[in-house]
Tab-separated table of C-alpha atoms in Angstrom:
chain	number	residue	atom	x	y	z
A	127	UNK	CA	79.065	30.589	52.792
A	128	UNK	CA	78.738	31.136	49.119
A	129	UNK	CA	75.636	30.768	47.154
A	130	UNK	CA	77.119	27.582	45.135
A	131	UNK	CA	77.091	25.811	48.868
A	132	UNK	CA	73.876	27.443	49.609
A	133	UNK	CA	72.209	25.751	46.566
A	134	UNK	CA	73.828	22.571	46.865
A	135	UNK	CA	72.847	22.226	50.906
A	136	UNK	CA	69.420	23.214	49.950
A	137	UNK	CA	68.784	20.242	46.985
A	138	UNK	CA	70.052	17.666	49.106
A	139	UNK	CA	67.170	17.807	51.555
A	140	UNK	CA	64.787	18.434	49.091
A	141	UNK	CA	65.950	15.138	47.193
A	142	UNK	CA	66.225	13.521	50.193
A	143	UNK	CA	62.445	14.530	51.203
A	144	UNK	CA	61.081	13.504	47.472
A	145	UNK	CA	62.354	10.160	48.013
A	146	UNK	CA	61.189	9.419	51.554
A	147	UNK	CA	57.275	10.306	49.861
A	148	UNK	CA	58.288	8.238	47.042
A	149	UNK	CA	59.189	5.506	49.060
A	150	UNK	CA	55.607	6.455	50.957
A	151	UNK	CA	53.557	6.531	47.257
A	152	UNK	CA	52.060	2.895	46.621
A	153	UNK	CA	51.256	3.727	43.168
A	154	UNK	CA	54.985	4.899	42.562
A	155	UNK	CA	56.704	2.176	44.382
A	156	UNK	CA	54.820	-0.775	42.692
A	157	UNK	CA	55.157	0.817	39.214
A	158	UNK	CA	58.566	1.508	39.724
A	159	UNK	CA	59.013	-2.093	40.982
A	160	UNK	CA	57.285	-3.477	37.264
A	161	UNK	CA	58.940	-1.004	35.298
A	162	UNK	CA	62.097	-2.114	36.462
A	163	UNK	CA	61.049	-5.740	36.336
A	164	UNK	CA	60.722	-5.050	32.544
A	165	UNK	CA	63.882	-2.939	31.930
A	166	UNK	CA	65.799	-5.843	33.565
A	167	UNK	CA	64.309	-8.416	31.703
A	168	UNK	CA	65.309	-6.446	28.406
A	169	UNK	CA	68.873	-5.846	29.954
A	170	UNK	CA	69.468	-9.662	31.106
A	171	UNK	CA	68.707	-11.092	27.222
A	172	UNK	CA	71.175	-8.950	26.485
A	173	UNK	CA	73.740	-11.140	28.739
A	174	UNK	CA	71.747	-14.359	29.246
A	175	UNK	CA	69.100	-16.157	27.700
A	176	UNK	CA	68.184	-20.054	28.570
A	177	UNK	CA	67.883	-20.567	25.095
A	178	UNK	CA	68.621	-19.073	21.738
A	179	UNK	CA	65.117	-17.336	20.616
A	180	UNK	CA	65.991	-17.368	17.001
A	181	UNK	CA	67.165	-20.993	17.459
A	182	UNK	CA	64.033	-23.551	15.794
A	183	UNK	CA	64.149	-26.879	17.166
A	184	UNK	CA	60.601	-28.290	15.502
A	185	UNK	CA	61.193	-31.535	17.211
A	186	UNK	CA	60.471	-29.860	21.067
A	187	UNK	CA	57.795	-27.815	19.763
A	188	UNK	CA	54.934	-27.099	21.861
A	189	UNK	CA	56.320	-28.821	24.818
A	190	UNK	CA	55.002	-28.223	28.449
A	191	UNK	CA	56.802	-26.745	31.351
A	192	UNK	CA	59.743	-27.996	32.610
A	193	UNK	CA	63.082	-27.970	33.857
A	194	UNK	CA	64.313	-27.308	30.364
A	195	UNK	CA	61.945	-24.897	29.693
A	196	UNK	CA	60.569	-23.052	32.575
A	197	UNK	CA	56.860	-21.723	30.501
A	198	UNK	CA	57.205	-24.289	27.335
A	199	UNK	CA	58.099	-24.176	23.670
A	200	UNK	CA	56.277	-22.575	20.968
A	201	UNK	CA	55.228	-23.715	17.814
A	202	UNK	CA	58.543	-23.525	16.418
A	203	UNK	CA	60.060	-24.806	19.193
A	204	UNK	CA	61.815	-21.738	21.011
A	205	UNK	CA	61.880	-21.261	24.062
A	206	UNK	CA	59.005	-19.145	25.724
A	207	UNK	CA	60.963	-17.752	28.607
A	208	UNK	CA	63.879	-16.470	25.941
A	209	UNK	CA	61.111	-15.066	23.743
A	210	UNK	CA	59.945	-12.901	26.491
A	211	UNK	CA	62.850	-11.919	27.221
A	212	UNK	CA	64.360	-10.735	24.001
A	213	UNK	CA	60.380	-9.143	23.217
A	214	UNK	CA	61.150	-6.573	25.741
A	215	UNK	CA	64.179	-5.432	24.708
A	216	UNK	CA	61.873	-5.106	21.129
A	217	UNK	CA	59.629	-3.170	23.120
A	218	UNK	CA	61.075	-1.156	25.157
A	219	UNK	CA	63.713	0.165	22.477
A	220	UNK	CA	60.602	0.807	20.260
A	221	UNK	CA	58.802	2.908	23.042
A	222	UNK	CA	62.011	4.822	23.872
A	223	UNK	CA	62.634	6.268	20.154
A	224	UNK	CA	58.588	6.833	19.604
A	225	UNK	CA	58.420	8.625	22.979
A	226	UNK	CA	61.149	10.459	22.057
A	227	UNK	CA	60.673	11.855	19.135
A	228	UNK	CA	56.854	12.793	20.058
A	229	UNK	CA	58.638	14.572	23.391
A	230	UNK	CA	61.154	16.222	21.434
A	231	UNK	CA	58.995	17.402	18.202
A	232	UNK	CA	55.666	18.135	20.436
A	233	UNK	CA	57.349	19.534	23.426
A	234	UNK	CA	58.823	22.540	20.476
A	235	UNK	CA	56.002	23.091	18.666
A	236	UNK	CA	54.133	23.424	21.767
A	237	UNK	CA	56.633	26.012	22.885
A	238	UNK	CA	57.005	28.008	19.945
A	239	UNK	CA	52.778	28.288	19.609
A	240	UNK	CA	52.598	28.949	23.581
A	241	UNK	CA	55.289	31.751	23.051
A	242	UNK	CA	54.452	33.451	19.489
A	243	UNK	CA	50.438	33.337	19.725
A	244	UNK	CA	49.002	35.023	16.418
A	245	UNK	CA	49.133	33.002	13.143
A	246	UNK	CA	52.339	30.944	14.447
A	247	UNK	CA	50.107	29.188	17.062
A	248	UNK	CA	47.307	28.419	14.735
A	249	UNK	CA	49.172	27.059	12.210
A	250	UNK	CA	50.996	24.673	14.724
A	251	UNK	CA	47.883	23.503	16.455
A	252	UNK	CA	46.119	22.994	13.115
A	253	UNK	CA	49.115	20.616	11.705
A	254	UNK	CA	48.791	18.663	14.931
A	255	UNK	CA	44.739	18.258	14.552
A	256	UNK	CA	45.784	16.907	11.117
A	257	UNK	CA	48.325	14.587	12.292
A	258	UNK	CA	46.424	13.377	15.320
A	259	UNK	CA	43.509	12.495	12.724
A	260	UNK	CA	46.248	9.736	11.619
A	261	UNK	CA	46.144	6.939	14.398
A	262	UNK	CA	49.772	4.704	14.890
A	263	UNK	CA	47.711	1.568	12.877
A	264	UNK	CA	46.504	4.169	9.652
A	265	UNK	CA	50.531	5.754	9.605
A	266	UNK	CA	51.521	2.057	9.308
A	267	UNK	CA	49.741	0.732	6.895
A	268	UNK	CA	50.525	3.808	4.592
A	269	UNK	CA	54.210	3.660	5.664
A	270	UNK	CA	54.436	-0.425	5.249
A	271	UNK	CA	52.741	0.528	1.353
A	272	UNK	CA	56.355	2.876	1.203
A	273	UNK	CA	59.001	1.296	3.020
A	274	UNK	CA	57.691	-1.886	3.882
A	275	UNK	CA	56.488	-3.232	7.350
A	276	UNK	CA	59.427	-3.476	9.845
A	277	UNK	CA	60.629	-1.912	13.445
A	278	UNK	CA	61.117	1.670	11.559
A	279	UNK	CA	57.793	1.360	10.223
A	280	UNK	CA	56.208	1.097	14.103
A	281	UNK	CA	59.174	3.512	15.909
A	282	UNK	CA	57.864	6.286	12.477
A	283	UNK	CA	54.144	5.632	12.957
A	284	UNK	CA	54.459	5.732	16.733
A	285	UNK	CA	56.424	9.107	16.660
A	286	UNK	CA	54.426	10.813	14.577
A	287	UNK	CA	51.279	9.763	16.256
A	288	UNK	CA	52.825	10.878	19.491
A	289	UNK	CA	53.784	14.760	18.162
A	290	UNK	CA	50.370	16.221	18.628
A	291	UNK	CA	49.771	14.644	21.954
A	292	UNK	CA	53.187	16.402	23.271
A	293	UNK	CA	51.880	19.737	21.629
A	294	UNK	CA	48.706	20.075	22.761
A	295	UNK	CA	49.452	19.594	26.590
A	296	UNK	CA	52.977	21.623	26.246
A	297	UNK	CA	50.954	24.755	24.403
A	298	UNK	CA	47.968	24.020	27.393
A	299	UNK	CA	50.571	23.938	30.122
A	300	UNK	CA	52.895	26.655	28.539
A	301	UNK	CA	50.133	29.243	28.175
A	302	UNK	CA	49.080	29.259	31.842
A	303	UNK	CA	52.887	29.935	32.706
A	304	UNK	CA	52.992	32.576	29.982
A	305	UNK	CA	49.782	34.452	32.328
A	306	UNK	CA	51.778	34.171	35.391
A	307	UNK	CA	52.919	37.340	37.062
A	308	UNK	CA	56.800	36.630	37.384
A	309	UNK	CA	57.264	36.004	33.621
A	310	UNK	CA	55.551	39.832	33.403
A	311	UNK	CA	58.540	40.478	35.488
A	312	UNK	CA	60.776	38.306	33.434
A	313	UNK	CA	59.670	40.727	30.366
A	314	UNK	CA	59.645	43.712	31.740
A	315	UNK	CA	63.360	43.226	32.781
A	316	UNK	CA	64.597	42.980	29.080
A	317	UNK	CA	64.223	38.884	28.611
A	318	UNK	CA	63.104	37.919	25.202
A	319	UNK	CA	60.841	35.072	24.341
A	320	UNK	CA	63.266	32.229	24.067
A	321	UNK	CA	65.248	33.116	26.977
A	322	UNK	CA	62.163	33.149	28.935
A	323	UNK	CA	60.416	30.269	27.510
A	324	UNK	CA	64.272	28.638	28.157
A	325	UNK	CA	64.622	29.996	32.283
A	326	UNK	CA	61.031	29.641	33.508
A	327	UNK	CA	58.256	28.040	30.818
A	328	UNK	CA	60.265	24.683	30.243
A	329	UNK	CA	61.121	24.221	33.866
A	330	UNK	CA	57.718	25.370	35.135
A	331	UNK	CA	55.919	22.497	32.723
A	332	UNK	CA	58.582	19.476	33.018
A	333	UNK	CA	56.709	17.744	35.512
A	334	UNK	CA	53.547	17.584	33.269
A	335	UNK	CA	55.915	16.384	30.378
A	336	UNK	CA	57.201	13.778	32.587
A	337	UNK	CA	53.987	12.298	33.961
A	338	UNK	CA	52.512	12.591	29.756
A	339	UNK	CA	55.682	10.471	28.925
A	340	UNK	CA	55.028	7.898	30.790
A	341	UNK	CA	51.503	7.470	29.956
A	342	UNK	CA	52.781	7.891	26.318
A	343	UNK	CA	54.922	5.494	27.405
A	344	UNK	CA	52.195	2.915	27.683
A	345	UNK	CA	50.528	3.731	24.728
A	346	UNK	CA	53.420	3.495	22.636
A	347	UNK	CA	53.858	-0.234	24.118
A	348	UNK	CA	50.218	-1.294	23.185
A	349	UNK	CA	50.813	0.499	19.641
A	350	UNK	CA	53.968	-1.766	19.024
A	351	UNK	CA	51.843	-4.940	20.175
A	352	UNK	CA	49.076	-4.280	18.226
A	353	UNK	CA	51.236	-3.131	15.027
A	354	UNK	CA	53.226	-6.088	15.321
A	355	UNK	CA	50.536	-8.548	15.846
A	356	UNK	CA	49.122	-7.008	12.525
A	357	UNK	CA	52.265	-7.821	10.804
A	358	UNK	CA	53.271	-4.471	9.936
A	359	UNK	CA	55.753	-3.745	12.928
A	360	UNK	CA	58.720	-6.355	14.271
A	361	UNK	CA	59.073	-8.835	11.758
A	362	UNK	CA	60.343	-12.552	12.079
A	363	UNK	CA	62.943	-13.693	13.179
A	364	UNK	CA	62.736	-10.617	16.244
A	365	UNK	CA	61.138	-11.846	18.588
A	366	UNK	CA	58.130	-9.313	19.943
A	367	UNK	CA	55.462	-10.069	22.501
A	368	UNK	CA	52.924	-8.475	19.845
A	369	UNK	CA	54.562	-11.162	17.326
A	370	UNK	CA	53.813	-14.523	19.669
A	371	UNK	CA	50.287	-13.339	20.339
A	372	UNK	CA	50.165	-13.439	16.340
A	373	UNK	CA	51.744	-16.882	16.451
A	374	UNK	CA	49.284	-17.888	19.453
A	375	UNK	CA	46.077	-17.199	17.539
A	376	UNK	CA	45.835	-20.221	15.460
A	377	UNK	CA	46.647	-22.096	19.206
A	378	UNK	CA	44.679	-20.274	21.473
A	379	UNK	CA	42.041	-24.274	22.075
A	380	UNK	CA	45.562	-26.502	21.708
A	381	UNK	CA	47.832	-24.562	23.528
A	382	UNK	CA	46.404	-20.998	25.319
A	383	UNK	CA	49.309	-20.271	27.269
A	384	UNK	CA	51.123	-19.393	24.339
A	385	UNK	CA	48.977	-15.819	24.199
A	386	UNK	CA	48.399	-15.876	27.880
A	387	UNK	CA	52.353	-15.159	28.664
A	388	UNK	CA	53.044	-12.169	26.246
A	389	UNK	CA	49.665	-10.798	27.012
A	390	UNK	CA	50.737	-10.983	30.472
A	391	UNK	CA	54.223	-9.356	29.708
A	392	UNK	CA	52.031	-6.155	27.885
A	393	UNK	CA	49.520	-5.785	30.772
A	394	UNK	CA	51.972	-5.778	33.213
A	395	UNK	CA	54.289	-3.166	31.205
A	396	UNK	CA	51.430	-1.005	30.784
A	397	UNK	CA	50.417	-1.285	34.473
A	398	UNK	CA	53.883	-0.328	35.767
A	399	UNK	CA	53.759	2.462	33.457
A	400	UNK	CA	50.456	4.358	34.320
A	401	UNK	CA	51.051	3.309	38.244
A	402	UNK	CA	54.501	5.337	37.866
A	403	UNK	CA	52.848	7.960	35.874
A	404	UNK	CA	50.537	8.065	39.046
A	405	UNK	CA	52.552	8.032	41.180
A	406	UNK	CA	54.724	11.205	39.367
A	407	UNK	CA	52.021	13.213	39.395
A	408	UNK	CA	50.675	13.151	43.022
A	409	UNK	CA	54.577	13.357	44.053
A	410	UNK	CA	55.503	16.336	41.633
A	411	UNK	CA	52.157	18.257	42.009
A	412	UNK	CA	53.336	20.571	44.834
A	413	UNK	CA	50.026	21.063	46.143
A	414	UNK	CA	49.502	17.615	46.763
A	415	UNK	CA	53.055	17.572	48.150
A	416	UNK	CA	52.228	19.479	50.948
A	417	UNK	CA	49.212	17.350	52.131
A	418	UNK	CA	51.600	14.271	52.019
């Protein structure tokens, strides 16, 4: 048998033993289960809405639930159901871009400082303590002052706040795997630095990166709420959960549902997330593995 069939005999089992405990995990399967309640939420107003969100109809405004309208109207008179529904595909394609440039501009950095040490690594971790002394609402304000306020302005402020998150745990994680005795090994056999930080850092760490995603994940959701609900992220007519609890606030004694459903939408986002990232961790920590 060649090694090719070797290697491929050997992952199916494994993937088909990660599952089973997955399946097992409680945390995992429920945030899974909200996670993908979201995701499909954003993918069906993509299709299918009951009503047009950017569609005002002031004479059914603030109407209760019905037949017509499954949560209500809002103030405007869209549709609450459609708002949600469109607000997460706001969200979720703000997180995505914010996570991923934090991932992918941390997660180098963090390399580069884990594998050069000396004057490299300080000056990387010193240009993340600056930026992370720059919260996502301080970055938007000065970026709204620029460019104006606006989905770039949140995905930009989000990002950036998200780099020295991703470097700090990459260069923490990265430097333990630098101390480990098979990347001696690795050295001694002629590898440089990139080819080892390439072959066995990266892969060694991407279960941490994972698990940090997701709970930057969150984050990056409550950042977009907040920044929008400060009017300096998604502005009118998008529809954004962090834009109807703005709308809601003058409501909250005549109608309270209004901020009650997108609130709801946020905290259940958020839950999903960190139960998943929970969930990731116990089932990618080998150690705890084994006890499962």
């Amino acid at each position: 048998m060649s090694s090719a069939a070797v290697v491929q005999t050997g992952a199916a089992p494994a993937s088909n033993a990660f599952w089973r405990r997955a399946l097992r995990h409680r945390s995992f399967t429920v945030g899974a289960l909200l996670c993908l309640l979201v995701l499909g939420a954003a993918l069906l107003s993509l299709l299918w809405t009951p009503w047009s969100a950017y569609e005002i109809d002031v004479a059914s405004k603030l109407r209760p639930p019905s037949a017509a309208h499954w949560l209500g109207t809002d103030v405007l008179g869209r549709d609450i159901v459609s708002l949600l529904l469109v607000g997460a595909r706001a969200t979720i394609l703000v997180g995505i871009i914010a996570v991923g440039i934090g991932l992918t501009c941390g997660v180098c950095l963090g390399l580069v400082a884990a594998a050069q040490r000396g004057w490299t690594e300080e000056l990387i971790m010193r240009f993340s303590d600056f930026t992370f002394a720059f919260p996502a609402v301080l970055s938007a304000i000065m970026l709204a002052a620029v460019i104006g306020p606006g989905m770039v302005t949140s995905i930009t402020a989000i990002g950036i706040f998200q780099i020295p998150v991703f470097v700090r745990v990459t260069r923490g994680s990265a430097g333990a795997v630098w101390a480990r005795e098979f990347i001696l090994a690795a050295r001694a056999a002629g590898k440089g630095r990139f080819r080892i930080t390439i072959e066995h850092v990266l892969p060694n760490i991407l279960s941490i990166l994972i698990v940090q995603a997701t709970i930057q994940f969150a984050l990056a959701i409550l950042a977009e709420a907040a920044l929008s609900y400060l009017g300096l992220g998604t502005q009118p007519p998008q529809p954004s959960w962090g834009r109807m609890l703005n709308d809601a606030q003058t409501l909250l004694f005549q109608s309270p549902s209004l901020a009650v459903y997108p609130g709801a939408a946020i905290a259940l986002a958020v839950l999903g997330l960190n139960l998943l990232g929970d969930g990731l961790r116990d089932l990618l920590d080998p150690r705890l593995a084994r006890q499962r």
